[in-house]
PDB file of C-alpha atoms and ligand atoms in Angstrom:
ATOM      1  CA  UNK O  22      24.792  24.307  38.212  1.00  0.00           C
ATOM      2  CA  UNK O  23      22.187  25.007  35.560  1.00  0.00           C
ATOM      3  CA  UNK O  24      23.229  25.167  31.920  1.00  0.00           C
ATOM      4  CA  UNK O  25      20.469  26.677  29.819  1.00  0.00           C
ATOM      5  CA  UNK O  26      19.914  25.503  26.289  1.00  0.00           C
ATOM      6  CA  UNK O  27      17.305  25.029  23.630  1.00  0.00           C
ATOM      7  CA  UNK O  28      16.115  21.907  21.866  1.00  0.00           C
ATOM      8  CA  UNK O  29      14.396  22.537  18.545  1.00  0.00           C
ATOM      9  CA  UNK O  30      12.389  20.015  16.549  1.00  0.00           C
ATOM     10  CA  UNK O  31      13.061  21.332  13.059  1.00  0.00           C
ATOM     11  CA  UNK O  32      10.591  18.809  11.590  1.00  0.00           C
ATOM     12  CA  UNK O  33       7.816  20.781  13.302  1.00  0.00           C
ATOM     13  CA  UNK O  34       9.026  24.202  12.117  1.00  0.00           C
ATOM     14  CA  UNK O  35       6.906  25.651   9.314  1.00  0.00           C
ATOM     15  CA  UNK O  36       9.028  28.779   8.830  1.00  0.00           C
ATOM     16  CA  UNK O  37       6.227  31.139   9.905  1.00  0.00           C
ATOM     17  CA  UNK O  38       8.764  33.554  11.504  1.00  0.00           C
ATOM     18  CA  UNK O  39       6.618  34.177  14.592  1.00  0.00           C
ATOM     19  CA  UNK O  40       9.810  33.619  16.639  1.00  0.00           C
ATOM     20  CA  UNK O  41      11.608  36.312  14.655  1.00  0.00           C
ATOM     21  CA  UNK O  42       8.800  38.843  15.096  1.00  0.00           C
ATOM     22  CA  UNK O  43       8.415  38.018  18.807  1.00  0.00           C
ATOM     23  CA  UNK O  44      12.137  38.555  19.413  1.00  0.00           C
ATOM     24  CA  UNK O  45      12.202  41.887  17.583  1.00  0.00           C
ATOM     25  CA  UNK O  46       9.194  43.110  19.549  1.00  0.00           C
ATOM     26  CA  UNK O  47      10.318  41.792  22.947  1.00  0.00           C
ATOM     27  CA  UNK O  48      13.860  43.104  22.645  1.00  0.00           C
ATOM     28  CA  UNK O  49      13.354  46.271  20.584  1.00  0.00           C
ATOM     29  CA  UNK O  50      15.737  45.008  17.894  1.00  0.00           C
ATOM     30  CA  UNK O  51      16.313  47.846  15.421  1.00  0.00           C
ATOM     31  CA  UNK O  52      15.118  47.685  11.817  1.00  0.00           C
ATOM     32  CA  UNK O  53      17.523  45.840   9.539  1.00  0.00           C
ATOM     33  CA  UNK O  54      18.883  43.560  12.303  1.00  0.00           C
ATOM     34  CA  UNK O  55      17.779  40.263  13.813  1.00  0.00           C
ATOM     35  CA  UNK O  56      18.681  38.317  16.945  1.00  0.00           C
ATOM     36  CA  UNK O  57      17.073  35.198  15.484  1.00  0.00           C
ATOM     37  CA  UNK O  58      16.326  34.119  11.941  1.00  0.00           C
ATOM     38  CA  UNK O  59      15.070  31.212   9.814  1.00  0.00           C
ATOM     39  CA  UNK O  60      17.446  29.061   7.787  1.00  0.00           C
ATOM     40  CA  UNK O  61      16.377  26.659   5.025  1.00  0.00           C
ATOM     41  CA  UNK O  62      18.750  23.786   4.221  1.00  0.00           C
ATOM     42  CA  UNK O  63      18.125  21.167   1.550  1.00  0.00           C
ATOM     43  CA  UNK O  64      19.632  17.808   2.504  1.00  0.00           C
ATOM     44  CA  UNK O  65      20.077  14.528   0.605  1.00  0.00           C
ATOM     45  CA  UNK O  66      20.284  13.747  -3.104  1.00  0.00           C
ATOM     46  CA  UNK O  67      17.573  13.937  -5.752  1.00  0.00           C
ATOM     47  CA  UNK O  68      15.010  12.371  -5.677  1.00  0.00           C
ATOM     48  CA  UNK O  69      15.384  11.772  -1.913  1.00  0.00           C
ATOM     49  CA  UNK O  70      15.475  15.367  -0.796  1.00  0.00           C
ATOM     50  CA  UNK O  71      14.607  16.779   2.607  1.00  0.00           C
ATOM     51  CA  UNK O  72      14.398  20.407   3.664  1.00  0.00           C
ATOM     52  CA  UNK O  73      15.303  21.330   7.223  1.00  0.00           C
ATOM     53  CA  UNK O  74      13.772  24.606   8.372  1.00  0.00           C
ATOM     54  CA  UNK O  75      15.654  25.935  11.376  1.00  0.00           C
ATOM     55  CA  UNK O  76      15.070  28.795  13.780  1.00  0.00           C
ATOM     56  CA  UNK O  77      18.622  29.976  14.533  1.00  0.00           C
ATOM     57  CA  UNK O  78      20.226  32.393  17.016  1.00  0.00           C
ATOM     58  CA  UNK O  79      23.309  32.650  19.235  1.00  0.00           C
ATOM     59  CA  UNK O  80      24.150  29.134  20.432  1.00  0.00           C
ATOM     60  CA  UNK O  81      25.261  30.332  23.890  1.00  0.00           C
ATOM     61  CA  UNK O  82      28.319  28.150  23.378  1.00  0.00           C
ATOM     62  CA  UNK O  83      30.027  26.296  26.206  1.00  0.00           C
ATOM     63  CA  UNK O  84      33.362  27.214  24.595  1.00  0.00           C
ATOM     64  CA  UNK O  85      32.598  30.744  23.324  1.00  0.00           C
ATOM     65  CA  UNK O  86      35.330  32.405  21.209  1.00  0.00           C
ATOM     66  CA  UNK O  87      33.347  35.673  21.354  1.00  0.00           C
ATOM     67  CA  UNK O  88      33.991  35.831  25.107  1.00  0.00           C
ATOM     68  CA  UNK O  89      37.646  34.838  24.896  1.00  0.00           C
ATOM     69  CA  UNK O  90      38.505  37.477  22.278  1.00  0.00           C
ATOM     70  CA  UNK O  91      36.637  40.425  23.823  1.00  0.00           C
ATOM     71  CA  UNK O  92      39.262  42.983  24.943  1.00  0.00           C
ATOM     72  CA  UNK O  93      37.021  44.735  27.481  1.00  0.00           C
ATOM     73  CA  UNK O  94      35.153  41.884  29.160  1.00  0.00           C
ATOM     74  CA  UNK O  95      31.860  43.166  27.740  1.00  0.00           C
ATOM     75  CA  UNK O  96      31.164  39.700  26.331  1.00  0.00           C
ATOM     76  CA  UNK O  97      30.856  37.336  29.247  1.00  0.00           C
ATOM     77  CA  UNK O  98      29.254  34.165  30.570  1.00  0.00           C
ATOM     78  CA  UNK O  99      26.444  34.974  32.985  1.00  0.00           C
ATOM     79  CA  UNK O 100      26.159  33.159  36.325  1.00  0.00           C
ATOM     80  CA  UNK O 101      22.569  32.199  35.573  1.00  0.00           C
ATOM     81  CA  UNK O 102      22.603  29.166  33.298  1.00  0.00           C
ATOM     82  CA  UNK O 103      25.883  29.992  31.543  1.00  0.00           C
ATOM     83  CA  UNK O 104      24.112  32.348  29.132  1.00  0.00           C
ATOM     84  CA  UNK O 105      26.517  34.406  26.969  1.00  0.00           C
ATOM     85  CA  UNK O 106      25.742  38.100  27.361  1.00  0.00           C
ATOM     86  CA  UNK O 107      27.152  41.517  26.422  1.00  0.00           C
ATOM     87  CA  UNK O 108      27.418  44.436  28.853  1.00  0.00           C
ATOM     88  CA  UNK O 109      26.480  47.219  26.479  1.00  0.00           C
ATOM     89  CA  UNK O 110      28.141  50.107  28.279  1.00  0.00           C
ATOM     90  CA  UNK O 111      31.464  48.223  28.432  1.00  0.00           C
ATOM     91  CA  UNK O 112      31.459  47.318  24.715  1.00  0.00           C
ATOM     92  CA  UNK O 113      33.632  49.542  22.467  1.00  0.00           C
ATOM     93  CA  UNK O 114      32.186  48.159  19.229  1.00  0.00           C
ATOM     94  CA  UNK O 115      35.532  46.737  18.026  1.00  0.00           C
ATOM     95  CA  UNK O 116      33.788  43.781  16.268  1.00  0.00           C
ATOM     96  CA  UNK O 117      36.338  41.172  17.427  1.00  0.00           C
ATOM     97  CA  UNK O 118      33.462  39.024  18.707  1.00  0.00           C
ATOM     98  CA  UNK O 119      31.633  39.319  15.396  1.00  0.00           C
ATOM     99  CA  UNK O 120      34.724  38.059  13.552  1.00  0.00           C
ATOM    100  CA  UNK O 121      35.137  35.151  15.985  1.00  0.00           C
ATOM    101  CA  UNK O 122      31.563  33.818  15.926  1.00  0.00           C
ATOM    102  CA  UNK O 123      31.177  30.974  13.396  1.00  0.00           C
ATOM    103  CA  UNK O 124      27.381  31.396  13.422  1.00  0.00           C
ATOM    104  CA  UNK O 125      27.163  35.059  12.435  1.00  0.00           C
ATOM    105  CA  UNK O 126      25.006  35.554  15.518  1.00  0.00           C
ATOM    106  CA  UNK O 127      26.130  39.096  16.397  1.00  0.00           C
ATOM    107  CA  UNK O 128      25.740  42.549  14.911  1.00  0.00           C
ATOM    108  CA  UNK O 129      26.601  46.101  15.873  1.00  0.00           C
ATOM    109  CA  UNK O 130      23.483  47.792  17.210  1.00  0.00           C
ATOM    110  CA  UNK O 131      22.701  51.247  15.856  1.00  0.00           C
ATOM    111  CA  UNK O 132      23.686  52.593  19.304  1.00  0.00           C
ATOM    112  CA  UNK O 133      27.257  51.317  18.774  1.00  0.00           C
ATOM    113  CA  UNK O 134      27.514  48.133  20.842  1.00  0.00           C
ATOM    114  CA  UNK O 135      27.583  44.462  19.882  1.00  0.00           C
ATOM    115  CA  UNK O 136      24.209  42.804  20.259  1.00  0.00           C
ATOM    116  CA  UNK O 137      22.672  39.343  19.923  1.00  0.00           C
ATOM    117  CA  UNK O 138      20.238  36.860  21.493  1.00  0.00           C
ATOM    118  CA  UNK O 139      20.214  36.851  25.318  1.00  0.00           C
ATOM    119  CA  UNK O 140      17.906  33.819  25.655  1.00  0.00           C
ATOM    120  CA  UNK O 141      15.553  36.576  26.938  1.00  0.00           C
ATOM    121  CA  UNK O 142      17.338  36.407  30.291  1.00  0.00           C
ATOM    122  CA  UNK O 143      15.018  39.146  31.626  1.00  0.00           C
ATOM    123  CA  UNK O 144      12.077  36.769  31.064  1.00  0.00           C
ATOM    124  CA  UNK O 145      13.912  33.627  32.215  1.00  0.00           C
ATOM    125  CA  UNK O 146      14.751  35.352  35.533  1.00  0.00           C
ATOM    126  CA  UNK O 147      10.985  35.642  36.067  1.00  0.00           C
ATOM    127  CA  UNK O 148      10.400  31.974  35.278  1.00  0.00           C
ATOM    128  CA  UNK O 149       9.156  32.632  31.733  1.00  0.00           C
ATOM    129  CA  UNK O 150      10.323  31.066  28.479  1.00  0.00           C
ATOM    130  CA  UNK O 151      12.229  33.189  25.951  1.00  0.00           C
ATOM    131  CA  UNK O 152       9.791  35.143  23.745  1.00  0.00           C
ATOM    132  CA  UNK O 153      10.522  33.031  20.654  1.00  0.00           C
ATOM    133  CA  UNK O 154       9.739  29.798  22.508  1.00  0.00           C
ATOM    134  CA  UNK O 155       6.554  31.212  24.015  1.00  0.00           C
ATOM    135  CA  UNK O 156       4.936  32.178  20.682  1.00  0.00           C
ATOM    136  CA  UNK O 157       5.837  29.234  18.430  1.00  0.00           C
ATOM    137  CA  UNK O 158       2.496  27.923  17.090  1.00  0.00           C
ATOM    138  CA  UNK O 159       3.860  24.392  16.520  1.00  0.00           C
ATOM    139  CA  UNK O 160       5.673  24.265  19.899  1.00  0.00           C
ATOM    140  CA  UNK O 161       8.846  23.187  18.115  1.00  0.00           C
ATOM    141  CA  UNK O 162      11.179  24.860  20.614  1.00  0.00           C
ATOM    142  CA  UNK O 163      11.904  23.881  24.213  1.00  0.00           C
ATOM    143  CA  UNK O 164      14.047  25.865  26.627  1.00  0.00           C
ATOM    144  CA  UNK O 165      15.520  24.578  29.879  1.00  0.00           C
ATOM    145  CA  UNK O 166      18.409  23.212  31.898  1.00  0.00           C
ATOM    146  CA  UNK O 167      20.561  20.791  29.924  1.00  0.00           C
ATOM    147  CA  UNK O 168      22.166  19.620  33.200  1.00  0.00           C
ATOM    148  CA  UNK O 169      18.858  18.675  34.845  1.00  0.00           C
ATOM    149  CA  UNK O 170      18.086  14.998  34.165  1.00  0.00           C
ATOM    150  CA  UNK O 171      14.365  15.703  34.643  1.00  0.00           C
ATOM    151  CA  UNK O 172      14.040  18.726  32.348  1.00  0.00           C
ATOM    152  CA  UNK O 173      12.066  18.577  29.097  1.00  0.00           C
ATOM    153  CA  UNK O 174      15.167  19.451  27.068  1.00  0.00           C
ATOM    154  CA  UNK O 175      17.134  16.548  28.589  1.00  0.00           C
ATOM    155  CA  UNK O 176      14.234  14.166  28.028  1.00  0.00           C
ATOM    156  CA  UNK O 177      13.966  15.192  24.374  1.00  0.00           C
ATOM    157  CA  UNK O 178      17.707  14.752  23.820  1.00  0.00           C
ATOM    158  CA  UNK O 179      17.598  11.307  25.389  1.00  0.00           C
ATOM    159  CA  UNK O 180      14.661  10.180  23.261  1.00  0.00           C
ATOM    160  CA  UNK O 181      15.651  11.536  19.823  1.00  0.00           C
ATOM    161  CA  UNK O 182      18.715  11.849  17.622  1.00  0.00           C
ATOM    162  CA  UNK O 183      19.975  15.398  17.435  1.00  0.00           C
ATOM    163  CA  UNK O 184      22.699  17.571  16.021  1.00  0.00           C
ATOM    164  CA  UNK O 185      24.370  20.887  16.739  1.00  0.00           C
ATOM    165  CA  UNK O 186      25.431  23.424  14.137  1.00  0.00           C
ATOM    166  CA  UNK O 187      29.077  23.328  13.035  1.00  0.00           C
ATOM    167  CA  UNK O 188      30.367  20.961  15.744  1.00  0.00           C
ATOM    168  CA  UNK O 189      33.727  21.077  13.961  1.00  0.00           C
ATOM    169  CA  UNK O 190      34.138  24.674  15.191  1.00  0.00           C
ATOM    170  CA  UNK O 191      34.628  23.288  18.718  1.00  0.00           C
ATOM    171  CA  UNK O 192      32.325  25.881  20.289  1.00  0.00           C
ATOM    172  CA  UNK O 193      30.061  23.320  22.009  1.00  0.00           C
ATOM    173  CA  UNK O 194      26.700  24.906  21.148  1.00  0.00           C
ATOM    174  CA  UNK O 195      23.807  24.786  23.624  1.00  0.00           C
ATOM    175  CA  UNK O 196      21.157  24.739  20.904  1.00  0.00           C
ATOM    176  CA  UNK O 197      20.440  21.249  19.648  1.00  0.00           C
ATOM    177  CA  UNK O 198      18.234  20.290  16.693  1.00  0.00           C
ATOM    178  CA  UNK O 199      16.218  17.077  16.799  1.00  0.00           C
ATOM    179  CA  UNK O 200      16.361  14.930  13.653  1.00  0.00           C
TER     180      UNK O 200
HETATM  181 FE1  SF4 W  12      29.462  33.544  20.875  1.00  0.00          FE
HETATM  182 FE2  SF4 W  12      28.592  33.043  18.421  1.00  0.00          FE
HETATM  183 FE3  SF4 W  12      28.671  31.053  20.256  1.00  0.00          FE
HETATM  184 FE4  SF4 W  12      26.876  33.034  20.482  1.00  0.00          FE
HETATM  185  S1  SF4 W  12      27.002  31.512  18.803  1.00  0.00           S
HETATM  186  S2  SF4 W  12      28.184  32.202  22.128  1.00  0.00           S
HETATM  187  S3  SF4 W  12      27.998  34.803  19.676  1.00  0.00           S
HETATM  188  S4  SF4 W  12      30.437  32.149  19.374  1.00  0.00           S
HETATM  189 FE1  SF4 W  13      33.860  42.976  23.188  1.00  0.00          FE
HETATM  190 FE2  SF4 W  13      32.223  44.849  22.165  1.00  0.00          FE
HETATM  191 FE3  SF4 W  13      34.580  44.326  20.950  1.00  0.00          FE
HETATM  192 FE4  SF4 W  13      32.560  42.540  20.879  1.00  0.00          FE
HETATM  193  S1  SF4 W  13      32.558  44.566  19.924  1.00  0.00           S
HETATM  194  S2  SF4 W  13      34.743  42.095  21.284  1.00  0.00           S
HETATM  195  S3  SF4 W  13      31.613  42.807  22.903  1.00  0.00           S
HETATM  196  S4  SF4 W  13      34.289  45.181  23.002  1.00  0.00           S
END
């Protein structure tokens, strides 16, 4: 069974925020909220400093606390690729999922339901990449099936060192950053 994920080469990211703008436009994300964002992290010790620029979003975790804690079943794992989604008309806006997510990936939409990245499932169903991936001018993001030994994401993970965000949280993220 497919397990969708993203592999991001943060060394290629220039922080241009095209991914952020593309997501807002594609998904009609209301003003003041974001489904994806750019994080800057300085690593190392002076004078050997390195800055990692990361495009971040919901990690579509393999062990998602946001799904386990949802009292209505609105937060769920979709059959297609294990993507974590929210059924808006079943969500009561209780914010339990927001409290449980270690990545601060969710917000309450102005219409009252929890919202976040969907991996652009409406595009993926048509064979397209998520909007953020499709516009990146440096091609630093790849989307695909982490279970397929022949996919680009698997090939990248096999050829480069990589890390996930907050592995200690035990959520098993499906977004991996190449180092
Ligand atoms: Fe849930 Fe947060 Fe993981 Fe996304 S990143 S699946 S919202 S715990
Ligand atoms: Fe579930 Fe909605 Fe409550 Fe989140 S805010 S836990 S999706 S009912």
